[in-house]
PDB file of C-alpha atoms in Angstrom:
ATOM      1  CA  UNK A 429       0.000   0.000   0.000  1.00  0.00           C
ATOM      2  CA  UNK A 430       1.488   3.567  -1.156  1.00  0.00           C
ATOM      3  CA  UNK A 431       1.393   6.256   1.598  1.00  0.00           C
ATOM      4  CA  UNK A 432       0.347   9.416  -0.043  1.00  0.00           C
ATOM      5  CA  UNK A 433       1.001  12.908   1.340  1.00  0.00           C
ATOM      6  CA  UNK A 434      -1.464  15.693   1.371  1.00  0.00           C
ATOM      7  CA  UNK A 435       0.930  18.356   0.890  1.00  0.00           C
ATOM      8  CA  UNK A 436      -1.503  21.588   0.921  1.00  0.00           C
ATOM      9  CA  UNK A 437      -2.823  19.494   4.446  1.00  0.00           C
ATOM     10  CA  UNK A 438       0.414  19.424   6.100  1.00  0.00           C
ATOM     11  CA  UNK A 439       1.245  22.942   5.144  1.00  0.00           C
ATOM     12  CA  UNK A 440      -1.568  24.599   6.175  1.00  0.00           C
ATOM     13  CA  UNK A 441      -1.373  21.794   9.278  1.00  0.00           C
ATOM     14  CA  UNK A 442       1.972  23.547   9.944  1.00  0.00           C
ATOM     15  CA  UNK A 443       1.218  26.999   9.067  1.00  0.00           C
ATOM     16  CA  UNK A 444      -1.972  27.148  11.932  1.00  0.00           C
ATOM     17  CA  UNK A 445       0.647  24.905  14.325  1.00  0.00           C
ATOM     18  CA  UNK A 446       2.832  28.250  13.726  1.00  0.00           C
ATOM     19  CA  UNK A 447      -0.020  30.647  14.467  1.00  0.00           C
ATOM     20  CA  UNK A 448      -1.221  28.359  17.748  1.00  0.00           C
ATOM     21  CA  UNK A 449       2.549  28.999  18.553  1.00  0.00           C
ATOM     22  CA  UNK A 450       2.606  32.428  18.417  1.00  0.00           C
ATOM     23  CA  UNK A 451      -0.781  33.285  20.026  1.00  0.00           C
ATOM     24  CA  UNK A 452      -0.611  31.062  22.780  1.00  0.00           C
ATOM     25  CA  UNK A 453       3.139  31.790  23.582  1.00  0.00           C
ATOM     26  CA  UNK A 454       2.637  34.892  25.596  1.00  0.00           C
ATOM     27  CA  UNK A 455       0.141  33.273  27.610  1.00  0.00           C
ATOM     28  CA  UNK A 456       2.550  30.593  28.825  1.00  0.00           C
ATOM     29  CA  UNK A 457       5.515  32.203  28.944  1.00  0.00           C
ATOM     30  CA  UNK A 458       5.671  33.417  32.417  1.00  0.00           C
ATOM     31  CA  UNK A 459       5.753  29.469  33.251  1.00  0.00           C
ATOM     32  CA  UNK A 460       7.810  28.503  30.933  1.00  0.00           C
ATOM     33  CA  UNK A 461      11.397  29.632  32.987  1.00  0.00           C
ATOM     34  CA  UNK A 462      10.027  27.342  36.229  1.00  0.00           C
ATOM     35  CA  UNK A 463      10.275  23.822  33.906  1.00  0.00           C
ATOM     36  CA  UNK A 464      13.851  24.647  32.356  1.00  0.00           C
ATOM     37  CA  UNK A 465      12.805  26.334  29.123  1.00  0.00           C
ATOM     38  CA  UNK A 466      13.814  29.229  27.681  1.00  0.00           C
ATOM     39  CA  UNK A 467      12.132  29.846  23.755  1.00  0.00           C
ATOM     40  CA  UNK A 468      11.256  33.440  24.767  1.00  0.00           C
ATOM     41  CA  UNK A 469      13.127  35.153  22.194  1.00  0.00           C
ATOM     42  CA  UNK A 470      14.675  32.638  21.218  1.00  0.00           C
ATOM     43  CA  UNK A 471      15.778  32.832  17.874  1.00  0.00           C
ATOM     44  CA  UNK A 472      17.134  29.519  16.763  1.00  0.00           C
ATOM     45  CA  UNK A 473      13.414  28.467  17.727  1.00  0.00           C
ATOM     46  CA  UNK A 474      12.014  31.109  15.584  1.00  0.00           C
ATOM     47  CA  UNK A 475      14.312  30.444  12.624  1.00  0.00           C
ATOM     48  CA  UNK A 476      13.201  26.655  12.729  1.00  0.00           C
ATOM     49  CA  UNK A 477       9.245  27.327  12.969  1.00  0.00           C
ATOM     50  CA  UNK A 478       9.941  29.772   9.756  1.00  0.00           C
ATOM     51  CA  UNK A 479      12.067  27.072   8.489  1.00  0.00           C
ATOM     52  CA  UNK A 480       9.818  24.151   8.725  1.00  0.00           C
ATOM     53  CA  UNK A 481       6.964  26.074   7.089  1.00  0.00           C
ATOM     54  CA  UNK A 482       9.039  27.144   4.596  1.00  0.00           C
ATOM     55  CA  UNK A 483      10.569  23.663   3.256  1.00  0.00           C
ATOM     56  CA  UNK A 484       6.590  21.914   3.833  1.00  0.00           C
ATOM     57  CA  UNK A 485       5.046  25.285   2.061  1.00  0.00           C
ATOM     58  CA  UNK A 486       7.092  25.342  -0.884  1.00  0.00           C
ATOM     59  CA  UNK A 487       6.939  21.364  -1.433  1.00  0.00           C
ATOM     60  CA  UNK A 488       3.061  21.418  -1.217  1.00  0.00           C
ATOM     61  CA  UNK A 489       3.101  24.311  -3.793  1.00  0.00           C
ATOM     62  CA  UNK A 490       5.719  23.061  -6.311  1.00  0.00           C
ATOM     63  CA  UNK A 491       4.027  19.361  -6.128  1.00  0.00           C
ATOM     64  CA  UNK A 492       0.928  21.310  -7.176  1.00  0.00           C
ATOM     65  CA  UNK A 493       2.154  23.527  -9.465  1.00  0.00           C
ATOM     66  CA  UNK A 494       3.979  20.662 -11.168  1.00  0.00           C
ATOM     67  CA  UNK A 495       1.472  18.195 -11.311  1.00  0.00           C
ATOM     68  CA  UNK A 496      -1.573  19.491 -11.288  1.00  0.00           C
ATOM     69  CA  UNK A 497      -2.252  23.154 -12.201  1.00  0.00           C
ATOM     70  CA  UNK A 498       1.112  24.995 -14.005  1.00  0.00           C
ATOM     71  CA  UNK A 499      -0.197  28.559 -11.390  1.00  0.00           C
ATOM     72  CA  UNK A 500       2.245  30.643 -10.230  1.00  0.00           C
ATOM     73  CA  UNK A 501      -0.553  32.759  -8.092  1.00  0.00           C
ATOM     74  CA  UNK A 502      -0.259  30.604  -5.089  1.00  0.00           C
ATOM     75  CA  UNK A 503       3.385  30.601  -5.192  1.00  0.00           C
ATOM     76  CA  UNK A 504       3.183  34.307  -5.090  1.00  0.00           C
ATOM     77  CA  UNK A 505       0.871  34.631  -2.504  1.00  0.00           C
ATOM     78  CA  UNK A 506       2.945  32.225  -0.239  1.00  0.00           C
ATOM     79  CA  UNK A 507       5.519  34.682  -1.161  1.00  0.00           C
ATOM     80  CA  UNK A 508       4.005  38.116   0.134  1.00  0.00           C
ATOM     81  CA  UNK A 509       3.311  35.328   3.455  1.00  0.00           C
ATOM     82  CA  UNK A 510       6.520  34.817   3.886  1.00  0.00           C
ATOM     83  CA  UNK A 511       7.568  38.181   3.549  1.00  0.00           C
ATOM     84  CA  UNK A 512       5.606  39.324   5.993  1.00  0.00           C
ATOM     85  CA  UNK A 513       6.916  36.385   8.405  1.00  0.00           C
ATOM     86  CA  UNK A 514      10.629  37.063   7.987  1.00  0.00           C
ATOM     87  CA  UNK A 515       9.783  40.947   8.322  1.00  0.00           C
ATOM     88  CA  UNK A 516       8.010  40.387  11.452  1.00  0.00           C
ATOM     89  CA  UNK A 517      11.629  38.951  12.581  1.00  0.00           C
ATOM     90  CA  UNK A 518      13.140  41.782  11.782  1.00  0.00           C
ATOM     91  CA  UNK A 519      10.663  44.854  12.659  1.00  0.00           C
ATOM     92  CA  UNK A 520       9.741  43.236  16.327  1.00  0.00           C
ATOM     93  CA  UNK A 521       8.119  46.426  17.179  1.00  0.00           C
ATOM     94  CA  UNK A 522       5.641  45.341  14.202  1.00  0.00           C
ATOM     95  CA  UNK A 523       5.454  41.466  15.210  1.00  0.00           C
ATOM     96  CA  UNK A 524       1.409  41.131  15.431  1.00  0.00           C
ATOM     97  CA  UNK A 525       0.760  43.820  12.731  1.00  0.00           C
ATOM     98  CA  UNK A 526       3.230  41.787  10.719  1.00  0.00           C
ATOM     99  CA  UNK A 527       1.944  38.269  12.084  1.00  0.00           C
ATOM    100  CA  UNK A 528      -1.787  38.506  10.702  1.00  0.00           C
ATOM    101  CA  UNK A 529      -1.507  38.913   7.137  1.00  0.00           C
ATOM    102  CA  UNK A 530       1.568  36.608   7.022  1.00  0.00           C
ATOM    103  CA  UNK A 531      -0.297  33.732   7.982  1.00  0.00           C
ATOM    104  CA  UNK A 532      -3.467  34.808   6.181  1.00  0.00           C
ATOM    105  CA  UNK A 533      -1.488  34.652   3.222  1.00  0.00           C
ATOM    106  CA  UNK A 534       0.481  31.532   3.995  1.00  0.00           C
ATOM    107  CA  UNK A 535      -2.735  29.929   4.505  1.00  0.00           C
ATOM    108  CA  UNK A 536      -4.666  31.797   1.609  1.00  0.00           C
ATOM    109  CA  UNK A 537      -1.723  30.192  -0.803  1.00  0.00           C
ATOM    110  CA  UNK A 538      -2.567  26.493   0.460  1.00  0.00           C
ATOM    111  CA  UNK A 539      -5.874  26.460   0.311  1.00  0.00           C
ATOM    112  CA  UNK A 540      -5.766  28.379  -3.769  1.00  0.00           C
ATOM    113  CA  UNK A 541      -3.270  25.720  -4.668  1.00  0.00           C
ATOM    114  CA  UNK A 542      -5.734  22.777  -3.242  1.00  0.00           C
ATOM    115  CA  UNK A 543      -8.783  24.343  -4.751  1.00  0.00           C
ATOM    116  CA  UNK A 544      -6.497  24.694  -8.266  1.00  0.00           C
ATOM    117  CA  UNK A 545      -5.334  21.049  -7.706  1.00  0.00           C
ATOM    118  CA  UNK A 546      -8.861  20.073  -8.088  1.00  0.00           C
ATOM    119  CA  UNK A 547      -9.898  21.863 -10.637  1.00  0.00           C
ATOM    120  CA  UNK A 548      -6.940  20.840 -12.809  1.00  0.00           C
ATOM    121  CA  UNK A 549      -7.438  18.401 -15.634  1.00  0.00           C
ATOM    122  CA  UNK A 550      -5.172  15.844 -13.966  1.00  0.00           C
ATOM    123  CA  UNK A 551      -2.094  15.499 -16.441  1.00  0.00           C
ATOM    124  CA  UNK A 552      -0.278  13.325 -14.153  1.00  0.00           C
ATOM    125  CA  UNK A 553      -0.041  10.225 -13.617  1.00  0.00           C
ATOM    126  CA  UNK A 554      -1.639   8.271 -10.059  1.00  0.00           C
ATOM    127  CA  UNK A 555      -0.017  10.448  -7.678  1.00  0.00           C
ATOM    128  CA  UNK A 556      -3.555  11.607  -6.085  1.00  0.00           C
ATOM    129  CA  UNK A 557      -5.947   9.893  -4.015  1.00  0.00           C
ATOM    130  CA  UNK A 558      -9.162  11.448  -5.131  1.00  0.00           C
ATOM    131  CA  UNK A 559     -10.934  10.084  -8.022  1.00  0.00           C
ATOM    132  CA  UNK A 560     -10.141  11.559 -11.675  1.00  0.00           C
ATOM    133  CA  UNK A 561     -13.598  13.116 -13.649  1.00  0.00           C
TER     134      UNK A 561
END
């Protein structure tokens, strides 16, 4: 039996793990210090979070782009998301004006490349797991 990976799934699976992350941080962190942990501000924990999204993001969109739909608007919409992410890195004063439309946009991407996946005319060959028309 073939595993099959839903790659617009796991990134938008890993894009609203990112957002949970950042909204629920601040509410935990003042307990955080009292079991040994330190990822306030931590940036090798930030740079891995953007990372992971990243590398699952841009597989999910270039599987779909490739095999299913030949659209570069989702790539460019993940794009402008990850803009915003990496700027919100950079212009902390900004994080949460920064932090909204970069995950609306991360998650806006995945769900137009899904939606474009199934409306393509399937010129591949059985990578998918939903019936052909």
């Amino acid at each position: 039996m073939k595993v099959q990976i839903n790659w617009d799934s796991l990134g938008a699976a890993t894009s609203i793990a990112c957002a949970i992350h950042c909204a629920i941080l601040p509410l935990v962190i003042t307990s955080l210090p009292l079991f040994g942990f330190n990822i306030i501000n931590n940036n090798f924990f930030e740079a891995g979070m953007i990372t992971l999204a990243f590398v699952i993001g841009s597989l999910a969109l270039y599987h779909g782009f490739k095999r299913h739909h030949q659209r570069i608007l989702p790539i460019l919409v993940f794009t402008a998301g990850f803009v915003f992410l990496v700027s919100k890195q950079i212009f902390l004063e900004y994080e949460i004006l920064l932090l909204v439309p970069a995950v609306t946009l991360i998650l806006g991407a995945h769900f137009l490349n899904y939606r474009l996946c199934r409306k393509s005319d399937h010129r591949h060959s059985g990578d998918c797991n939903h019936t052909m028309k």
